[in-house]
Every structure is written in C-alpha cells, then in structure tokens.
Amino acid sequence: MESKITQLLGIQYPIFQGGMAWVADASLAGAVSKAGGLGIIGAGNAPREVVAAEIKKIKEITDKPFGVNIMLLSPFADDIVDLVCEEGVKVVTTGAGNPSKHMARFKELGITVIPVVPSVALGKRMEKIGADAVIVEGMEAGGHIGKLTTMSLVPQVVDALAIPVIAAGGIGDGRGMAAAFMLGAEGVQVGTRFLVAKECTVHQNYKDKILKARDIDTVVTCQHFGHPVRAVKNKLTKEYDKLEKAALQAEDPDLTAFDELGRGALRNAVVDGDVDHGSVMAGQIAGLVQKEETVAEIIESFVAETRQVIEANMAKWVVRV
C-alpha cells in the first residue's frame, strides 16, 4: 500500500493512529508502529516528564517510526517541543494552534510536521509555513471537531494543496479507507477503532461503551458555546445539553459553567471508568466497532478490506464499460 505518506515517513501502511489525549500512550502507539502504521503519542496537557516517559517506553517497544501529537494550547507545549527535538522524534502532528513559531527548528532537525486542519484555509496556511502534509479531520471524528464533514472537506483540501493529505473522521474500516483514497487522500488517521484495541489502556468500561454504541449514539456538545466535542451520549452530555439550552435563553450566560462541567471529564472516563459523568469521546463510526482486537488484527483488516473493496469495484467498472 505504497503512497506518498509511506514514502515520506518510511512506514508500511498509510494508517495513522490518532494522537488522543489520555488514550494514545506508548502501549497503543508502539503497537501501531510495530504493525506497520504510524503510532502517535498524544501529549495533550501532560507535562514534559510524563511525555518523556512515554517516549522512552515506545523506543523499548519498537524501532519503527512514531510521532508525537502536540496540543499547542497546552501550557506545556513549548516544553514538549523541546523534548521531541532532544529525543530525536521524527514526526510531529499538531493541533489546537499554529506551529509556525516552531517550524524553523523542526525543519533544521529534519522533523516531519503534519498539522491537523478543519478547513481549506487552514490547510493552505499550514502548507505556506512549511508543513510536510496535513491531517484533514471531518466532524464525524470523536473529541474536538470542526464544522465540515470528511466527505466534503477532503477533496477540497486535496484540490487546494500540493502536499499530501491524510483523511480523518468517520473512517472505521477498509471501506472508509478506500473511500478516502478515492477522494484523493494519501493516508488515513484512525481513532475510535483503536480505542478497543487490546493494547489500548483505556478503562474497560470505556471500551464496553464503544462496543455497545449504535449509529445514533454519539452527540456533539457545546455547539454554540466553547469548543464542540463529539462523545457517546451519557449523563454528562445531557448536562451539557441543559446548560446550553439555558445559556441560549439567558441575556448574560455564565460560560464558566461549561468549563467547570468538563474539567477532568476525559480522564474520569479513560482512567477511572466513569462512563456516566466522564467524557467518552468517540466518532460516529462507533456503531461499526464490534469487538476487541489486537492492533495488528485491526490494521490487517483495514488493509485487506481496502484491497478487496477497490478490486471488487474495479471489476464492476470494467464490466460496465
């Protein structure tokens, strides 16, 4: 499955694992890289010493390429930038901010920089400052999202940019991966499917919530106030819904209530297993996820299904012509 992305990064398959905060640790990322994809450690809001420990662990798991996702709004973002430069990390993905102030340093050290973008305009901006590729994430994704769908956004970014595009959001199997390739993407980023990988260390309650989810079981909170987040419906999402309705009716809404409600919610779900009042972030493809598998099994199924879908449809097209 050679593409511009596999050539650029020296990986076997054009499959990225999302840099999910509190989820994407060395255990998951290392397994993904070992299986031929690009594992990504999610730095989130973690301090330098925590991320340093994960980088040390992943180097013990595999000698294959891996990346670190840097959330640029984190108070520790500059520390994490220093860390990846010192540790010889070869790939950096970025989100929640503009990496321009770090770009010269990254380039000097030969680090491949791949920002996550939710629009054509931001994709163009990232290409202009020297990004090597972009991850284009549609609103089908779990966690913090933009406003456009993967289906509509990916081809527009592909047409507007010369650098490779990795599609993200709503990709849960080989059919989604094949569709992304048809839209012009050179690779895909997967999050929700990897949440139930055996190497993923999230609480079992979190995994079970994903496995039980139906197609209509995710919802977007904070659509009018704060940062929109897609998660599985639970008591927390209902509380957000009540807050938002009250804020829309108030003349001077207290928006601090949204921050208070969300503080520590992701950790509560991932670490403590509180799937009622914690934030069970997941994408719309949660309904496709049926079982726990190893990372290698997940990647193998993606590759096999993608080839099968493409070959089957090529045969149909030939017959029709």
Short mmCIF file of C-alpha atoms in Angstrom, two decimals:
data_model
loop_
_atom_site.label_atom_id
_atom_site.label_comp_id
_atom_site.label_asym_id
_atom_site.label_seq_id
_atom_site.Cartn_x
_atom_site.Cartn_y
_atom_site.Cartn_z
CA MET A 1 0.00 0.00 0.00
CA GLU A 2 2.66 2.46 -1.04
CA SER A 3 1.73 6.14 -1.12
CA LYS A 4 3.42 9.49 -0.76
CA ILE A 5 2.90 9.18 3.01
CA THR A 6 4.51 5.76 3.33
CA GLN A 7 7.46 7.02 1.30
CA LEU A 8 7.73 10.22 3.32
CA LEU A 9 7.67 8.50 6.71
CA GLY A 10 9.17 5.10 5.96
CA ILE A 11 6.12 3.18 7.17
CA GLN A 12 4.49 0.09 5.68
CA TYR A 13 0.86 1.20 5.64
CA PRO A 14 -0.64 4.71 5.27
CA ILE A 15 -2.52 4.38 8.56
CA PHE A 16 -2.05 6.87 11.40
CA GLN A 17 -3.38 6.31 14.90
CA GLY A 18 -4.95 9.47 16.28
CA GLY A 19 -2.99 11.33 18.96
CA MET A 20 -5.81 11.11 21.50
CA ALA A 21 -5.14 12.79 24.86
CA TRP A 22 -5.19 10.37 27.84
CA VAL A 23 -5.53 7.48 25.36
CA ALA A 24 -2.61 7.48 22.92
CA ASP A 25 0.20 6.26 25.16
CA ALA A 26 3.31 4.21 24.34
CA SER A 27 1.42 0.90 24.59
CA LEU A 28 -1.04 1.81 21.83
CA ALA A 29 1.29 3.92 19.69
CA GLY A 30 4.08 1.36 19.91
CA ALA A 31 1.77 -1.44 18.79
CA VAL A 32 0.56 0.62 15.81
CA SER A 33 4.09 1.46 14.67
CA LYS A 34 5.20 -2.13 15.19
CA ALA A 35 2.31 -3.32 13.00
CA GLY A 36 3.35 -1.04 10.13
CA GLY A 37 1.31 2.12 10.72
CA LEU A 38 2.29 5.36 12.40
CA GLY A 39 1.72 5.27 16.14
CA ILE A 40 1.33 8.70 17.73
CA ILE A 41 1.76 9.57 21.40
CA GLY A 42 -0.84 12.14 22.44
CA ALA A 43 0.85 14.77 24.62
CA GLY A 44 -2.43 16.56 25.42
CA ASN A 45 -1.97 18.72 28.51
CA ALA A 46 0.62 16.40 30.02
CA PRO A 47 3.87 17.89 31.41
CA ARG A 48 7.28 17.12 29.94
CA GLU A 49 8.19 14.29 32.33
CA VAL A 50 5.04 12.34 31.53
CA VAL A 51 5.57 12.55 27.77
CA ALA A 52 9.28 11.79 28.18
CA ALA A 53 8.39 8.55 29.97
CA GLU A 54 6.08 7.53 27.10
CA ILE A 55 8.77 8.28 24.50
CA LYS A 56 11.20 6.12 26.45
CA LYS A 57 8.66 3.28 26.58
CA ILE A 58 7.83 3.37 22.87
CA LYS A 59 11.52 3.19 21.97
CA GLU A 60 11.65 -0.03 24.00
CA ILE A 61 8.63 -1.44 22.14
CA THR A 62 9.73 -0.72 18.56
CA ASP A 63 12.46 0.84 16.46
CA LYS A 64 9.97 1.83 13.75
CA PRO A 65 8.86 5.44 13.13
CA PHE A 66 6.43 7.02 15.57
CA GLY A 67 5.11 10.51 16.18
CA VAL A 68 4.08 12.83 18.99
CA ASN A 69 0.95 14.97 18.83
CA ILE A 70 1.49 18.40 20.39
CA MET A 71 -1.55 20.35 21.51
CA LEU A 72 -0.26 23.88 21.02
CA LEU A 73 -2.67 25.47 23.52
CA SER A 74 -1.25 23.31 26.29
CA PRO A 75 0.69 25.25 28.95
CA PHE A 76 3.48 22.71 28.40
CA ALA A 77 3.57 22.97 24.59
CA ASP A 78 6.99 24.66 24.45
CA ASP A 79 8.41 22.04 26.81
CA ILE A 80 7.08 19.25 24.61
CA VAL A 81 8.59 20.89 21.53
CA ASP A 82 11.97 20.93 23.31
CA LEU A 83 11.50 17.31 24.30
CA VAL A 84 10.72 15.94 20.83
CA CYS A 85 13.68 17.84 19.41
CA GLU A 86 16.02 16.47 22.07
CA GLU A 87 14.69 12.91 21.79
CA GLY A 88 15.02 12.71 18.01
CA VAL A 89 11.32 12.19 17.35
CA LYS A 90 10.93 12.11 13.57
CA VAL A 91 7.25 13.01 13.19
CA VAL A 92 5.17 15.68 14.91
CA THR A 93 1.46 16.23 14.45
CA THR A 94 -0.05 19.40 15.86
CA GLY A 95 -3.47 20.65 16.87
CA ALA A 96 -5.18 23.49 18.73
CA GLY A 97 -2.88 26.21 17.46
CA ASN A 98 -0.38 27.37 14.86
CA PRO A 99 3.06 25.65 14.82
CA SER A 100 4.73 28.44 12.81
CA LYS A 101 6.99 29.65 15.63
CA HIS A 102 8.50 26.16 15.93
CA MET A 103 8.71 25.34 12.23
CA ALA A 104 12.28 26.54 11.58
CA ARG A 105 13.56 24.43 14.45
CA PHE A 106 11.64 21.37 13.32
CA LYS A 107 12.95 21.76 9.78
CA GLU A 108 16.53 22.21 10.94
CA LEU A 109 16.30 18.87 12.76
CA GLY A 110 14.59 17.07 9.88
CA ILE A 111 11.33 16.56 11.75
CA THR A 112 8.28 15.89 9.57
CA VAL A 113 5.47 18.25 10.61
CA ILE A 114 1.84 17.31 9.96
CA PRO A 115 -0.80 19.66 11.42
CA VAL A 116 -4.45 18.70 11.89
CA VAL A 117 -6.73 21.11 10.00
CA PRO A 118 -10.54 21.50 9.77
CA SER A 119 -10.73 23.72 6.66
CA VAL A 120 -9.18 24.60 3.31
CA ALA A 121 -7.98 27.98 4.59
CA LEU A 122 -6.06 26.45 7.48
CA GLY A 123 -4.65 23.79 5.18
CA LYS A 124 -3.29 26.49 2.87
CA ARG A 125 -1.80 28.35 5.82
CA MET A 126 -0.03 25.22 7.06
CA GLU A 127 1.37 24.50 3.60
CA LYS A 128 2.63 28.08 3.36
CA ILE A 129 4.58 27.85 6.62
CA GLY A 130 6.24 24.61 5.53
CA ALA A 131 4.10 21.69 6.72
CA ASP A 132 5.04 18.40 5.05
CA ALA A 133 1.44 17.12 4.96
CA VAL A 134 -1.87 17.81 6.70
CA ILE A 135 -4.40 15.68 8.52
CA VAL A 136 -7.84 16.80 7.36
CA GLU A 137 -10.37 15.98 10.06
CA GLY A 138 -14.11 15.96 9.47
CA MET A 139 -16.77 16.47 12.12
CA GLU A 140 -17.56 12.74 12.19
CA ALA A 141 -14.49 12.33 14.40
CA GLY A 142 -14.56 11.93 18.16
CA GLY A 143 -13.32 14.63 20.51
CA HIS A 144 -12.86 18.25 19.45
CA ILE A 145 -14.27 18.79 15.97
CA GLY A 146 -14.82 21.36 13.24
CA LYS A 147 -17.94 22.03 11.17
CA LEU A 148 -17.34 20.22 7.86
CA THR A 149 -17.72 16.53 7.01
CA THR A 150 -14.83 14.37 5.87
CA MET A 151 -16.58 13.59 2.57
CA SER A 152 -16.94 17.26 1.64
CA LEU A 153 -13.70 18.56 3.17
CA VAL A 154 -11.04 16.10 1.98
CA PRO A 155 -11.43 16.60 -1.80
CA GLN A 156 -11.49 20.38 -1.41
CA VAL A 157 -8.25 20.37 0.56
CA VAL A 158 -6.69 17.89 -1.87
CA ASP A 159 -7.52 20.23 -4.76
CA ALA A 160 -6.17 23.29 -2.93
CA LEU A 161 -2.84 21.90 -1.67
CA ALA A 162 0.24 20.34 -3.24
CA ILE A 163 1.32 18.50 -0.07
CA PRO A 164 -0.16 15.09 0.87
CA VAL A 165 -3.48 14.89 2.72
CA ILE A 166 -4.36 12.34 5.39
CA ALA A 167 -8.11 11.89 5.88
CA ALA A 168 -9.57 11.60 9.38
CA GLY A 169 -13.05 11.38 10.84
CA GLY A 170 -15.58 8.63 10.16
CA ILE A 171 -13.03 6.04 8.98
CA GLY A 172 -13.61 2.76 10.78
CA ASP A 173 -12.83 0.01 8.29
CA GLY A 174 -11.42 -0.72 4.84
CA ARG A 175 -14.48 0.71 3.10
CA GLY A 176 -13.81 4.08 4.73
CA MET A 177 -10.14 3.86 3.89
CA ALA A 178 -10.89 3.06 0.24
CA ALA A 179 -13.32 5.98 0.12
CA ALA A 180 -10.65 8.31 1.48
CA PHE A 181 -8.26 7.20 -1.26
CA MET A 182 -10.95 7.84 -3.89
CA LEU A 183 -11.29 11.38 -2.51
CA GLY A 184 -7.58 11.96 -3.07
CA ALA A 185 -6.13 11.25 0.38
CA GLU A 186 -2.70 9.62 0.64
CA GLY A 187 -3.46 8.04 4.01
CA VAL A 188 -5.97 7.86 6.85
CA GLN A 189 -5.98 8.61 10.55
CA VAL A 190 -7.99 6.30 12.79
CA GLY A 191 -9.06 6.95 16.37
CA THR A 192 -12.26 5.24 17.54
CA ARG A 193 -11.43 1.80 16.14
CA PHE A 194 -8.15 1.78 18.07
CA LEU A 195 -9.94 2.63 21.34
CA VAL A 196 -10.95 -1.02 21.68
CA ALA A 197 -7.56 -2.45 20.70
CA LYS A 198 -6.20 -4.90 23.24
CA GLU A 199 -3.06 -2.79 23.57
CA CYS A 200 -5.13 0.33 24.34
CA THR A 201 -5.01 1.02 28.08
CA VAL A 202 -8.32 2.89 28.47
CA HIS A 203 -10.63 1.56 31.18
CA GLN A 204 -12.70 -1.47 30.16
CA ASN A 205 -15.89 0.50 30.87
CA TYR A 206 -14.86 2.94 28.14
CA LYS A 207 -14.27 0.10 25.66
CA ASP A 208 -17.59 -1.50 26.53
CA LYS A 209 -19.38 1.80 25.96
CA ILE A 210 -17.91 1.96 22.44
CA LEU A 211 -18.75 -1.67 21.70
CA LYS A 212 -22.37 -1.17 22.72
CA ALA A 213 -22.80 2.07 20.77
CA ARG A 214 -25.22 2.30 17.85
CA ASP A 215 -25.02 4.60 14.85
CA ILE A 216 -27.02 7.36 16.61
CA ASP A 217 -25.28 7.15 19.99
CA THR A 218 -22.77 9.98 19.65
CA VAL A 219 -23.66 13.63 20.13
CA VAL A 220 -21.87 16.98 19.80
CA THR A 221 -21.80 19.12 22.95
CA CYS A 222 -21.06 22.86 23.17
CA GLN A 223 -22.17 23.60 19.64
CA HIS A 224 -22.90 27.24 20.49
CA PHE A 225 -20.55 27.90 23.41
CA GLY A 226 -16.97 26.78 23.91
CA HIS A 227 -15.37 24.02 21.85
CA PRO A 228 -17.64 21.43 20.17
CA VAL A 229 -16.85 17.87 21.27
CA ARG A 230 -18.26 14.59 19.94
CA ALA A 231 -18.79 11.89 22.56
CA VAL A 232 -21.06 8.96 23.33
CA LYS A 233 -24.35 10.03 24.91
CA ASN A 234 -24.47 9.76 28.70
CA LYS A 235 -25.42 11.79 31.78
CA LEU A 236 -22.61 14.27 31.10
CA THR A 237 -23.79 15.05 27.57
CA LYS A 238 -27.31 15.56 28.92
CA GLU A 239 -25.96 18.06 31.47
CA TYR A 240 -24.19 19.91 28.66
CA ASP A 241 -27.43 20.00 26.71
CA LYS A 242 -29.27 21.53 29.68
CA LEU A 243 -26.52 24.12 30.16
CA GLU A 244 -26.56 25.08 26.50
CA LYS A 245 -30.33 25.49 26.37
CA ALA A 246 -30.25 27.68 29.50
CA ALA A 247 -27.36 29.76 28.12
CA LEU A 248 -29.18 30.36 24.84
CA GLN A 249 -32.16 31.77 26.75
CA ALA A 250 -30.11 33.91 29.17
CA GLU A 251 -29.25 37.53 28.44
CA ASP A 252 -25.85 37.22 30.08
CA PRO A 253 -24.99 33.48 30.25
CA ASP A 254 -22.34 32.22 32.68
CA LEU A 255 -20.00 30.39 30.32
CA THR A 256 -17.65 29.32 33.12
CA ALA A 257 -20.17 26.60 33.93
CA PHE A 258 -19.18 24.80 30.71
CA ASP A 259 -15.52 24.71 31.74
CA GLU A 260 -16.39 23.52 35.23
CA LEU A 261 -18.53 20.69 33.90
CA GLY A 262 -15.84 19.49 31.53
CA ARG A 263 -12.85 19.78 33.85
CA GLY A 264 -11.27 16.34 34.23
CA ALA A 265 -14.15 14.64 32.39
CA LEU A 266 -11.98 12.82 29.83
CA ARG A 267 -9.65 11.48 32.50
CA ASN A 268 -12.63 10.35 34.54
CA ALA A 269 -13.78 8.15 31.67
CA VAL A 270 -10.40 6.93 30.40
CA VAL A 271 -8.68 6.27 33.72
CA ASP A 272 -11.44 5.83 36.30
CA GLY A 273 -14.02 4.23 34.03
CA ASP A 274 -16.79 6.70 34.86
CA VAL A 275 -18.76 6.45 31.63
CA ASP A 276 -21.82 8.20 33.09
CA HIS A 277 -20.27 11.50 34.15
CA GLY A 278 -17.00 11.23 32.23
CA SER A 279 -16.43 12.23 28.60
CA VAL A 280 -16.50 9.12 26.40
CA MET A 281 -15.09 10.73 23.27
CA ALA A 282 -15.74 8.68 20.14
CA GLY A 283 -16.55 9.19 16.49
CA GLN A 284 -19.71 8.44 14.56
CA ILE A 285 -18.28 5.12 13.39
CA ALA A 286 -18.57 3.75 16.95
CA GLY A 287 -21.53 1.70 15.72
CA LEU A 288 -19.19 -0.15 13.34
CA VAL A 289 -16.89 -1.28 16.14
CA GLN A 290 -17.98 -4.78 17.16
CA LYS A 291 -15.12 -6.44 19.01
CA GLU A 292 -11.80 -6.04 20.77
CA GLU A 293 -8.83 -7.00 18.63
CA THR A 294 -5.09 -6.57 18.67
CA VAL A 295 -3.69 -3.56 16.84
CA ALA A 296 -2.11 -5.89 14.27
CA GLU A 297 -5.51 -7.50 13.59
CA ILE A 298 -7.14 -4.09 13.16
CA ILE A 299 -4.51 -2.89 10.71
CA GLU A 300 -4.54 -6.18 8.79
CA SER A 301 -8.33 -5.95 8.44
CA PHE A 302 -8.10 -2.36 7.19
CA VAL A 303 -5.56 -3.34 4.54
CA ALA A 304 -7.38 -6.49 3.42
CA GLU A 305 -10.79 -4.78 3.27
CA THR A 306 -9.42 -1.80 1.38
CA ARG A 307 -7.85 -4.01 -1.27
CA GLN A 308 -11.00 -6.11 -1.51
CA VAL A 309 -13.26 -3.07 -1.93
CA ILE A 310 -11.06 -1.44 -4.56
CA GLU A 311 -10.55 -4.66 -6.55
CA ALA A 312 -14.25 -5.55 -6.42
CA ASN A 313 -15.34 -2.15 -7.64
CA MET A 314 -12.69 -2.04 -10.34
CA ALA A 315 -14.12 -5.30 -11.65
CA LYS A 316 -17.64 -3.82 -11.66
CA TRP A 317 -16.47 -0.73 -13.55
CA VAL A 318 -14.68 -2.83 -16.17
CA VAL A 319 -17.80 -4.97 -16.75
CA ARG A 320 -20.00 -1.87 -17.08
CA VAL A 321 -17.64 -0.25 -19.59
#
